[in-house]
Coordinates of C-alpha atoms and ligand atoms in Angstrom, one line a residue:
M1 CA 0.0 0.0 0.0
S2 CA 1.0 3.4 -0.8
F3 CA 1.7 6.3 1.2
T4 CA -1.4 7.2 2.9
Q5 CA -2.6 11.1 2.9
I6 CA -4.0 11.9 6.2
R7 CA -7.4 14.2 6.1
T8 CA -9.5 13.0 9.2
I9 CA -7.7 12.4 12.7
C10 CA -9.6 10.8 15.4
C11 CA -8.2 11.4 19.3
I12 CA -9.3 9.0 21.9
G13 CA -9.0 10.9 25.2
A14 CA -9.6 14.9 25.5
G15 CA -7.1 14.8 28.7
Y16 CA -3.8 17.1 29.2
V17 CA -2.3 15.5 26.2
G18 CA -5.1 15.1 24.1
G19 CA -6.8 18.4 24.2
P20 CA -3.3 20.7 24.0
T21 CA -1.7 17.9 21.5
M22 CA -4.6 18.0 19.1
A23 CA -5.0 21.5 19.3
V24 CA -1.6 22.4 18.0
I25 CA -1.9 19.3 15.2
A26 CA -5.2 21.0 13.6
D27 CA -3.7 24.6 14.2
R28 CA -0.5 23.6 12.1
C29 CA -1.6 21.6 9.8
P30 CA -5.5 23.3 8.5
H31 CA -5.7 20.8 5.9
I32 CA -6.7 18.3 8.4
Q33 CA -10.0 17.6 10.2
V34 CA -9.6 16.7 13.9
V35 CA -12.1 15.3 16.3
V36 CA -11.0 14.9 20.0
V37 CA -13.4 12.6 21.6
D38 CA -14.0 11.4 25.1
Q39 CA -16.9 9.3 26.9
N40 CA -16.4 12.5 29.9
K41 CA -19.4 14.3 28.5
D42 CA -18.4 17.4 31.1
R43 CA -14.6 17.4 29.8
I44 CA -16.1 17.6 26.2
S45 CA -18.5 20.4 27.2
A46 CA -15.7 21.9 28.6
W47 CA -13.7 22.2 25.5
N48 CA -16.9 23.7 23.6
N49 CA -17.0 26.7 26.2
P50 CA -17.4 29.2 24.5
D51 CA -15.8 31.0 27.7
L52 CA -12.0 30.5 27.1
T53 CA -10.9 30.4 30.8
K54 CA -13.3 27.7 31.2
L55 CA -11.4 24.7 29.2
P56 CA -10.4 21.7 31.5
V57 CA -7.1 22.3 31.1
F58 CA -4.8 25.6 32.0
E59 CA -1.7 25.8 29.5
P60 CA -0.4 29.3 28.9
G61 CA -1.0 29.9 24.9
L62 CA -3.7 27.1 24.6
D63 CA -6.5 29.6 24.5
E64 CA -5.4 31.3 21.7
I65 CA -4.8 27.8 19.9
V66 CA -7.8 26.8 20.7
K67 CA -10.2 30.3 19.9
R68 CA -8.1 29.9 16.2
A69 CA -8.8 26.2 15.1
R70 CA -11.9 25.5 17.1
G71 CA -15.1 25.0 15.3
N72 CA -12.7 25.5 11.9
N73 CA -10.9 21.8 12.0
L74 CA -10.5 21.3 15.4
H75 CA -13.5 19.5 17.2
F76 CA -14.6 18.3 20.7
S77 CA -17.1 15.3 20.4
C78 CA -18.8 12.4 22.7
D79 CA -19.6 10.6 19.5
V80 CA -16.9 8.2 19.8
K81 CA -17.6 5.7 16.4
K82 CA -18.5 8.7 14.1
A83 CA -15.0 9.9 14.8
I84 CA -13.7 6.5 14.3
Q85 CA -15.8 6.2 11.6
S86 CA -14.3 8.7 9.4
A87 CA -10.5 9.0 10.8
D88 CA -7.8 8.3 8.3
M89 CA -5.5 7.9 11.6
I90 CA -6.4 7.6 15.4
F91 CA -4.3 8.6 18.3
I92 CA -5.2 6.7 21.4
S93 CA -4.5 9.2 24.3
V94 CA -6.3 7.8 27.6
N95 CA -4.8 7.8 30.8
T96 CA -3.0 4.4 31.6
P97 CA -2.8 5.2 35.7
T98 CA -1.1 2.5 38.0
K99 CA -3.4 -0.8 38.4
N100 CA -5.1 -0.7 42.0
K101 CA -5.7 -4.3 41.9
G102 CA -5.3 -7.6 40.5
L103 CA -1.9 -9.0 39.3
G104 CA 0.9 -6.1 39.4
A105 CA -1.3 -3.7 41.9
G106 CA 0.3 -1.0 43.3
Q107 CA 3.3 -0.9 39.8
A108 CA 1.8 -2.5 36.5
S109 CA 0.2 -0.1 34.6
D110 CA -3.8 -0.2 34.5
L111 CA -4.8 -1.0 30.7
K112 CA -8.4 -1.4 30.5
W113 CA -9.1 2.3 29.0
V114 CA -6.4 1.5 26.2
E115 CA -8.2 -2.0 25.7
A116 CA -11.2 -0.5 25.5
C117 CA -10.0 1.8 22.9
A118 CA -8.8 -0.8 20.8
R119 CA -11.8 -2.8 20.6
Q120 CA -13.9 0.2 19.7
V121 CA -11.2 0.6 16.8
A122 CA -12.3 -2.3 15.6
Q123 CA -15.4 -2.5 15.8
F124 CA -16.2 0.9 14.0
S125 CA -13.3 1.6 11.9
V126 CA -13.3 1.5 7.9
G127 CA -10.8 1.3 5.3
H128 CA -7.4 0.9 6.2
T129 CA -6.9 3.2 9.8
I130 CA -3.6 4.2 11.6
V131 CA -3.4 3.5 14.8
V132 CA -1.0 5.7 17.2
E133 CA -0.2 5.1 20.7
K134 CA -0.1 8.3 22.6
S135 CA -0.4 7.0 26.2
T136 CA 2.6 6.3 27.6
L137 CA 2.7 2.3 27.9
P138 CA 4.2 -0.8 28.9
V139 CA 7.0 -2.1 26.4
R140 CA 5.0 -4.2 23.8
T141 CA 1.7 -2.9 24.5
A142 CA 1.5 -2.1 20.3
A143 CA 1.6 -6.3 20.1
T144 CA -1.2 -6.5 22.3
I145 CA -3.0 -3.6 20.5
Q146 CA -2.6 -5.1 17.2
A147 CA -4.2 -8.6 18.4
I148 CA -7.2 -7.3 19.5
L149 CA -7.2 -5.1 15.9
E150 CA -7.1 -7.8 14.4
A151 CA -9.3 -10.3 16.2
T152 CA -12.7 -8.3 15.8
S153 CA -15.1 -10.8 13.5
S154 CA -18.3 -8.8 14.1
Q155 CA -20.4 -8.4 10.7
E156 CA -20.7 -5.1 10.7
A157 CA -16.6 -4.4 11.4
L158 CA -15.8 -7.2 8.6
E159 CA -18.5 -5.2 6.2
A160 CA -16.3 -1.9 6.4
N161 CA -13.0 -4.0 5.5
P162 CA -10.7 -2.7 8.3
S163 CA -7.2 -3.1 8.3
F164 CA -5.0 -1.3 10.7
S165 CA -1.0 -0.3 11.0
V166 CA 0.1 0.6 14.5
L167 CA 2.4 3.2 15.8
S168 CA 4.4 4.6 18.9
N169 CA 4.3 8.2 19.1
P170 CA 5.0 9.0 22.8
E171 CA 4.1 12.4 24.0
F172 CA 7.4 14.2 25.7
L173 CA 5.5 17.6 26.8
S174 CA 5.8 18.9 30.5
E175 CA 2.4 20.5 31.9
G176 CA 3.1 24.4 32.1
T177 CA 4.9 24.3 28.9
A178 CA 3.3 21.8 27.3
I179 CA 2.0 24.3 24.3
N180 CA 5.8 25.5 23.8
D181 CA 6.9 21.6 24.0
L182 CA 4.5 20.6 21.3
E183 CA 5.2 23.7 18.6
K184 CA 9.2 23.1 19.5
P185 CA 9.4 19.5 20.3
D186 CA 13.1 18.2 21.5
R187 CA 12.4 15.2 19.0
V188 CA 9.7 14.0 17.7
L189 CA 9.9 9.9 18.3
I190 CA 7.7 7.6 16.5
G191 CA 8.1 3.8 16.3
G192 CA 6.7 1.2 13.8
S193 CA 7.0 -1.5 11.3
D194 CA 5.1 0.2 8.4
P195 CA 6.6 2.7 6.2
N196 CA 4.2 4.2 4.8
A197 CA 1.7 4.3 8.2
I198 CA 5.3 6.6 9.4
E199 CA 5.3 8.4 6.4
A200 CA 1.8 9.7 7.1
L201 CA 2.6 10.4 10.5
V202 CA 5.9 12.0 9.5
S203 CA 3.8 13.5 7.0
I204 CA 1.7 15.4 9.9
Y205 CA 4.9 16.6 11.8
K206 CA 6.5 18.0 9.5
Q207 CA 4.7 20.7 9.0
W208 CA 6.3 22.4 11.8
V209 CA 9.1 20.0 13.0
Y210 CA 12.6 20.3 11.3
P211 CA 12.9 16.4 9.7
E212 CA 16.2 16.0 11.3
K213 CA 13.9 15.9 14.9
I214 CA 11.8 13.4 13.9
L215 CA 13.2 9.9 15.4
I216 CA 12.2 7.0 13.2
T217 CA 12.5 3.6 15.8
N218 CA 11.1 0.2 16.0
L219 CA 8.5 0.1 18.6
W220 CA 9.6 -1.5 21.3
S221 CA 12.3 1.2 21.3
S222 CA 9.9 4.0 20.9
E223 CA 7.2 2.0 24.2
L224 CA 10.4 1.7 26.0
S225 CA 12.4 5.2 25.6
K226 CA 9.4 6.8 27.0
L227 CA 9.5 5.0 30.1
I228 CA 13.3 5.8 30.6
A229 CA 13.2 9.1 29.4
N230 CA 10.7 9.9 32.5
A231 CA 12.8 7.7 34.7
F232 CA 16.2 9.6 33.8
L233 CA 14.4 12.6 34.3
A234 CA 12.6 11.4 38.0
Q235 CA 15.8 10.0 38.9
R236 CA 18.1 13.4 38.4
I237 CA 15.2 15.1 40.9
S238 CA 15.5 12.5 43.7
S239 CA 19.6 13.1 42.9
I240 CA 19.7 16.9 43.7
N241 CA 16.6 16.0 46.5
S242 CA 19.6 13.4 48.3
T243 CA 21.6 16.1 47.6
A244 CA 19.9 18.8 49.4
A245 CA 19.9 16.9 52.4
L246 CA 23.0 16.2 52.6
C247 CA 23.6 20.2 52.3
E248 CA 21.7 20.9 54.8
V249 CA 23.8 19.0 57.1
T250 CA 26.7 20.2 55.7
G251 CA 26.7 23.5 55.7
A252 CA 26.7 23.5 51.6
N253 CA 24.1 25.3 49.3
I254 CA 21.9 23.0 47.1
Q255 CA 21.6 26.2 44.6
E256 CA 25.0 26.4 44.5
V257 CA 26.1 22.8 44.0
A258 CA 23.8 22.3 41.2
N259 CA 25.3 25.2 39.6
A260 CA 29.1 23.8 40.0
I261 CA 27.6 20.4 38.7
G262 CA 25.5 21.5 36.3
S263 CA 28.1 23.8 34.2
D264 CA 29.8 20.5 33.2
S265 CA 28.3 19.9 29.8
R266 CA 27.9 16.1 30.4
I267 CA 25.5 16.8 33.1
G268 CA 23.9 20.0 32.0
S269 CA 22.3 22.5 33.9
K270 CA 18.2 21.7 33.4
F271 CA 16.4 19.6 35.7
L272 CA 18.5 20.5 38.8
S273 CA 15.7 22.3 41.2
S274 CA 15.7 20.2 44.4
G275 CA 11.8 20.8 45.9
P276 CA 9.7 18.8 47.7
G277 CA 9.5 15.7 45.8
F278 CA 8.1 15.3 42.0
G279 CA 4.3 15.4 41.5
G280 CA 2.0 15.2 38.8
S281 CA 0.6 12.0 37.1
C282 CA 3.1 10.6 35.2
F283 CA 6.7 10.3 37.1
Q284 CA 5.9 7.7 39.3
K285 CA 3.4 5.8 37.7
D286 CA 5.6 5.4 34.6
I287 CA 8.6 4.5 37.1
L288 CA 6.7 2.4 38.9
N289 CA 5.6 0.6 35.8
L290 CA 9.3 0.4 34.7
V291 CA 10.0 -1.5 37.9
Y292 CA 6.9 -3.9 37.1
L293 CA 8.8 -4.5 34.0
C294 CA 12.0 -5.6 34.9
G295 CA 10.4 -7.8 37.7
H296 CA 8.6 -9.6 35.1
F297 CA 11.7 -9.9 32.6
G298 CA 13.5 -11.3 35.5
L299 CA 15.8 -8.5 36.3
P300 CA 15.0 -7.8 39.7
E301 CA 18.4 -5.6 40.9
V302 CA 17.6 -3.2 38.0
A303 CA 13.9 -3.3 39.3
N304 CA 15.5 -1.9 42.4
Y305 CA 17.6 0.5 41.2
W306 CA 14.6 2.4 39.5
E307 CA 12.5 1.7 42.6
S308 CA 14.8 3.7 45.0
V309 CA 14.4 6.7 42.8
V310 CA 10.4 6.4 43.7
K311 CA 11.8 5.6 47.6
I312 CA 13.6 8.9 48.1
N313 CA 10.9 11.0 46.7
N314 CA 8.5 9.8 48.9
W315 CA 11.0 10.2 51.7
Q316 CA 12.1 14.1 50.7
K317 CA 8.1 14.7 51.3
K318 CA 8.0 13.0 54.6
R319 CA 11.0 14.4 55.6
I320 CA 10.0 17.9 54.8
A321 CA 7.0 17.5 57.1
K322 CA 8.4 16.3 60.1
L323 CA 11.0 19.3 59.7
I324 CA 8.4 21.8 59.7
V325 CA 6.9 20.1 63.2
D326 CA 10.3 19.7 64.3
K327 CA 10.7 23.7 64.3
L328 CA 7.5 24.7 65.2
F329 CA 8.5 23.3 68.5
G330 CA 7.4 19.9 67.9
T331 CA 3.9 20.5 67.6
V332 CA 1.8 22.4 65.0
T333 CA -1.4 21.1 67.0
G334 CA -3.5 24.2 66.7
K335 CA -1.8 26.1 65.1
K336 CA -2.1 27.5 61.6
L337 CA -0.3 27.3 58.5
A338 CA -0.6 29.1 55.6
V339 CA 0.3 26.7 52.6
L340 CA 0.9 28.6 49.3
G341 CA 0.4 26.6 46.2
F342 CA -1.3 22.9 45.7
A343 CA -0.7 22.5 42.2
F344 CA 2.3 19.9 41.2
K345 CA 4.2 22.6 39.7
A346 CA 3.9 25.8 38.5
N347 CA 1.5 27.3 35.5
T348 CA -0.6 24.4 35.5
N349 CA -4.0 23.6 37.8
D350 CA -3.2 19.3 38.1
T351 CA -2.9 18.5 41.6
R352 CA -2.3 14.9 40.6
E353 CA 0.5 13.4 43.1
S354 CA 0.9 16.9 43.7
P355 CA 3.4 16.6 47.1
A356 CA 1.6 19.4 48.6
I357 CA -1.1 16.1 49.0
K358 CA 1.0 14.1 51.4
I359 CA 2.8 17.3 53.2
A360 CA -0.9 18.5 53.5
K361 CA -2.3 15.3 55.1
D362 CA 0.8 14.8 57.2
L363 CA 0.5 18.0 58.9
L364 CA -3.1 17.6 59.1
E365 CA -2.8 14.7 61.1
E366 CA -0.3 16.3 63.4
G367 CA -3.2 18.7 64.1
A368 CA -2.8 22.0 62.2
T369 CA -5.1 24.1 60.4
L370 CA -4.1 24.8 56.9
A371 CA -5.0 27.9 55.3
I372 CA -4.4 26.8 51.3
Y373 CA -3.9 29.2 48.3
D374 CA -3.1 27.8 44.4
P375 CA -4.0 30.6 41.8
K376 CA -5.4 27.6 39.7
V377 CA -6.5 24.7 42.0
T378 CA -10.3 25.3 42.9
K379 CA -11.6 24.3 46.3
E380 CA -13.6 21.0 45.2
Q381 CA -10.1 19.9 43.5
I382 CA -8.1 20.3 47.0
S383 CA -10.9 18.5 48.8
L384 CA -11.2 15.6 46.7
D385 CA -7.3 15.3 47.1
L386 CA -7.4 15.4 50.8
T387 CA -9.9 12.6 51.4
Q388 CA -8.8 10.4 48.8
Y389 CA -6.0 7.8 48.3
P390 CA -4.9 6.4 45.4
A391 CA -6.3 2.9 46.4
F392 CA -3.2 0.8 46.3
E393 CA -1.5 3.2 48.5
S394 CA -3.9 2.6 51.0
K395 CA -2.8 -1.2 51.3
N396 CA 1.0 -0.5 50.4
N397 CA 1.6 2.8 52.8
Q398 CA 1.2 2.4 56.7
D399 CA 2.6 5.6 57.1
L400 CA -0.9 6.5 56.1
P401 CA -3.1 8.8 58.1
T402 CA -6.4 7.1 59.0
N403 CA -9.4 9.4 59.6
L404 CA -9.8 11.1 56.4
A405 CA -13.1 13.2 57.1
E406 CA -11.5 14.4 60.4
L407 CA -9.0 16.0 58.0
D408 CA -11.4 17.4 55.4
S409 CA -12.7 19.5 58.5
N410 CA -9.3 21.0 59.2
W411 CA -8.4 23.4 56.3
M412 CA -10.0 26.6 55.0
Y413 CA -9.7 27.6 50.7
C414 CA -8.0 31.0 50.3
K415 CA -8.6 33.5 47.5
S416 CA -5.3 35.6 48.0
I417 CA -1.9 35.2 49.9
V418 CA -2.8 37.6 52.5
E419 CA -6.0 35.7 53.5
A420 CA -4.3 32.8 53.9
V421 CA -1.1 34.0 56.1
R422 CA -3.3 36.4 58.5
G423 CA -2.7 35.0 62.1
A424 CA -0.5 31.8 60.2
D425 CA 2.3 30.5 62.8
A426 CA 4.1 30.2 59.2
I427 CA 4.0 29.9 55.8
L428 CA 4.8 26.9 53.6
I429 CA 5.8 27.6 49.7
L430 CA 4.8 23.9 47.6
T431 CA 4.7 25.2 44.1
E432 CA 6.6 27.5 42.3
W433 CA 4.1 29.9 40.9
N434 CA 5.8 33.9 40.2
H435 CA 3.6 35.3 42.9
F436 CA 5.4 33.6 45.7
T437 CA 8.6 35.0 44.3
N438 CA 7.9 38.1 44.7
I439 CA 5.8 38.4 47.9
Q440 CA 7.3 41.6 49.9
W441 CA 8.2 40.0 53.4
S442 CA 8.0 42.8 55.5
E443 CA 4.2 44.1 54.4
I444 CA 3.8 39.9 55.5
S445 CA 5.4 39.7 58.4
P446 CA 2.8 41.9 60.3
L447 CA -0.2 39.7 59.7
M448 CA 1.4 36.7 61.4
R449 CA 1.3 35.1 65.1
K450 CA 5.1 35.4 66.6
P451 CA 7.3 33.5 66.7
S452 CA 6.4 32.6 62.6
W453 CA 8.6 30.7 60.2
V454 CA 8.8 30.5 56.1
F455 CA 9.6 27.3 54.5
D456 CA 10.3 27.8 51.2
T457 CA 10.2 23.9 49.7
R458 CA 10.9 25.1 46.1
G459 CA 13.8 27.7 46.7
I460 CA 12.4 30.7 45.0
V461 CA 12.6 33.3 48.4
N462 CA 15.6 35.5 49.2
P463 CA 16.1 34.4 52.6
K464 CA 18.1 37.6 53.7
H465 CA 14.7 39.8 52.9
V466 CA 12.6 37.4 55.0
T467 CA 14.9 37.4 57.7
K468 CA 14.8 40.9 57.8
A469 CA 11.0 41.5 58.0
G470 CA 11.4 39.5 61.6
L471 CA 10.6 35.8 60.1
M472 CA 12.3 33.0 60.3
C473 CA 13.2 31.1 57.2
W474 CA 13.7 27.5 56.2
R475 CA 14.6 26.8 52.7
V476 CA 15.1 23.5 50.7
G477 CA 18.7 22.8 50.4
D478 CA 20.4 25.5 52.1
G479 CA 22.6 24.3 54.7
S480 CA 23.8 28.1 55.6
L481 CA 20.1 29.4 57.5
Ligands
NAD1 P1 -6.1 12.3 31.2 O1 -6.8 11.8 32.5 O2 -5.9 14.0 31.6 O3 -6.9 12.3 30.2 C1 -7.3 11.1 29.5 C2 -9.2 10.9 29.5 O4 -9.3 10.0 28.5 C3 -10.0 10.8 30.1 O5 -10.8 12.5 30.0 C4 -10.7 10.3 30.0 O6 -12.5 9.8 30.1 C5 -10.6 9.5 28.3 N1 -10.7 8.3 28.3 C6 -10.9 7.2 28.8 N2 -11.2 6.3 28.2 C7 -11.8 6.3 27.1 C8 -12.3 6.1 26.5 N3 -12.6 4.2 26.0 N4 -13.2 6.5 25.0 C9 -13.3 8.1 25.5 N5 -12.4 8.1 26.3 C10 -11.9 7.7 27.2 O7 -4.8 11.6 31.0 P2 -3.8 12.6 30.4 O8 -2.9 13.4 31.3 O9 -3.8 12.9 29.0 O10 -2.7 11.3 30.0 C11 -3.1 10.4 28.7 C12 -1.8 9.8 28.7 O11 -0.7 10.7 28.2 C13 -1.2 8.7 29.7 O12 -0.6 7.6 29.3 C14 -0.1 9.5 30.3 O13 0.8 8.5 30.9 C15 0.4 9.8 29.2 N6 1.6 11.3 28.8 C16 0.8 12.1 30.3 C17 1.5 13.5 30.0 C18 1.2 14.8 31.0 O14 1.8 15.6 30.8 N7 -0.1 14.8 31.5 C19 2.3 13.8 29.6 C20 3.0 12.7 28.3 C21 2.3 11.8 28.4
UGA2 C1 7.5 15.2 33.0 C2 8.2 15.2 31.9 O1 9.3 16.7 32.1 C3 7.8 15.0 30.7 O2 8.9 15.3 29.3 C4 7.0 13.9 30.2 O3 6.0 14.0 28.7 C5 5.8 14.0 31.2 O4 5.8 14.0 32.6 C6 4.9 12.9 31.1 O5 5.2 11.9 30.7 O6 3.7 12.9 32.0 P1 5.4 17.0 34.2 O7 5.3 15.7 34.7 O8 4.4 17.3 33.3 O9 5.9 16.4 32.8 O10 6.5 18.2 34.7 P2 7.7 18.4 34.9 O11 8.2 19.4 34.6 O12 9.0 17.2 34.6 O13 7.8 18.2 36.9 C7 7.6 17.0 37.1 C8 8.2 17.6 38.9 O14 9.0 17.6 39.1 C9 7.4 18.8 39.4 O15 6.5 18.2 40.4 C10 8.3 19.7 39.2 O16 7.8 20.9 40.3 C11 9.3 18.6 39.8 N1 11.0 18.9 39.1 C12 11.0 19.3 37.8 C13 11.9 19.2 40.3 O17 11.3 18.8 41.5 N2 12.5 19.7 40.0 C14 13.2 20.1 38.5 O18 14.2 20.7 38.4 C15 12.0 19.8 37.9

């Protein structure tokens, strides 16, 4: 079969990846009709909301692109069947969380959503369809998808004479910079064995990505590279966070150390900010998936190596909560602590696996009252996060607090920094929002109960300004304080 010219794309999954990725494809390829479908009606309604501030995903620059393309060649719909039927190419961009029960619970990826997509595609596709894995998947999942696609035997499906090529095209965008990452990617990775399908996908990316940045590999290298890229990134954070702890006890300064080691071009300066531990929906789940795969393929030493990255991350969150209690004379019972930032990083409304959740729960468990302010996270989301555990954690983690309903009554949602800090004994900076970098400490200090502390888990405040305003200061990795 010769190279397929793509005229219609369907993307299943209108989440943090599907929405922005398809918006950029539609924007850069006006000759292609792009339909993003989701089973979640509220999410689709939000994508169709005329008020662009109400899109379900907050990403700088996304609203402008949606404004340009929506209704022209970018569409959001719940009609999965229709979108599949008319698509030349289908992206699977659904969630792949950690399994919470059964074989591999707590480690392996739950592929039930991916499998459901493959079955829908098999049932409704017409003619030749290129199926693209956009979700992050365990290595060799393409074989499973191919098997499901080929096994379909319903009469309706057979009459449509379907045939399929499966490609892997993992997404490397980071939340908060998604649009820039999509428009100027370091690389686009395409894994596959069908040259026509690969050429069809390359022809889309070539509209705005330099050809030398488009890497072609076999399917398994592509699937594995995505997991390993996230594991390497997360490993850097666990390395810098473990170094931060060492800095604090030796008088060294993590920012100076990061600068010194990052100046070595072999190490590089990016991704060396120490913090409260990595969050986000993917690092932990992808490493745990890697750990599971290593075990499955008989490599326990390799599994242990990668698992230690997650262990250090959990330890970092725990140690920060503990040192806050220690510095506040060993007890936070009845004390008001202002939590600034709840998102897992700046410039996103996403709180999935945010380190703020674990730190807040530990402090609530210790009896603190929390006043939480985040410029983008809603009260409902914070309440949900504080009252739910990922199911696998509740089984495996002995350190978790027990009475969640009680914890939920001991925090308040604040609409400004000032509201949060009024009468507080301490301020905890948990997300590196710009707003917090520019706080005028001399104005904030008189609002607090003395003695009062600033705990900067992101290393964004100037300790001199804080102490000059009469506050005590702890900054992650700063052994001079
Ligand atoms: P998400 O939870 O935000 O979105 C997934 C969407 O898929 C949901 O809206 C869900 O309703 C929908 N869905 C699930 N099954 C469906 C079905 N059968 N039919 C229709 N809709 C269905 O997830 P996300 O953050 O966009 O991540 C998607 C994938 O991309 C994951 O594998 C993730 O690991 C990977 N990824 C995420 C990021 C990120 O920054 N979030 C970056 C790179 C890769
Ligand atoms: C990460 C990867 O960076 C993306 O390449 C990948 O596509 C994505 O995961 C995914 O597969 O989901 P993301 O989680 O959106 O992107 O954000 P990051 O910028 O990587 O930050 C992850 C966490 O690490 C955040 O909690 C952040 O605060 C923390 N971090 C990051 C640090 O503590 N220090 C750093 O130097 C960098």
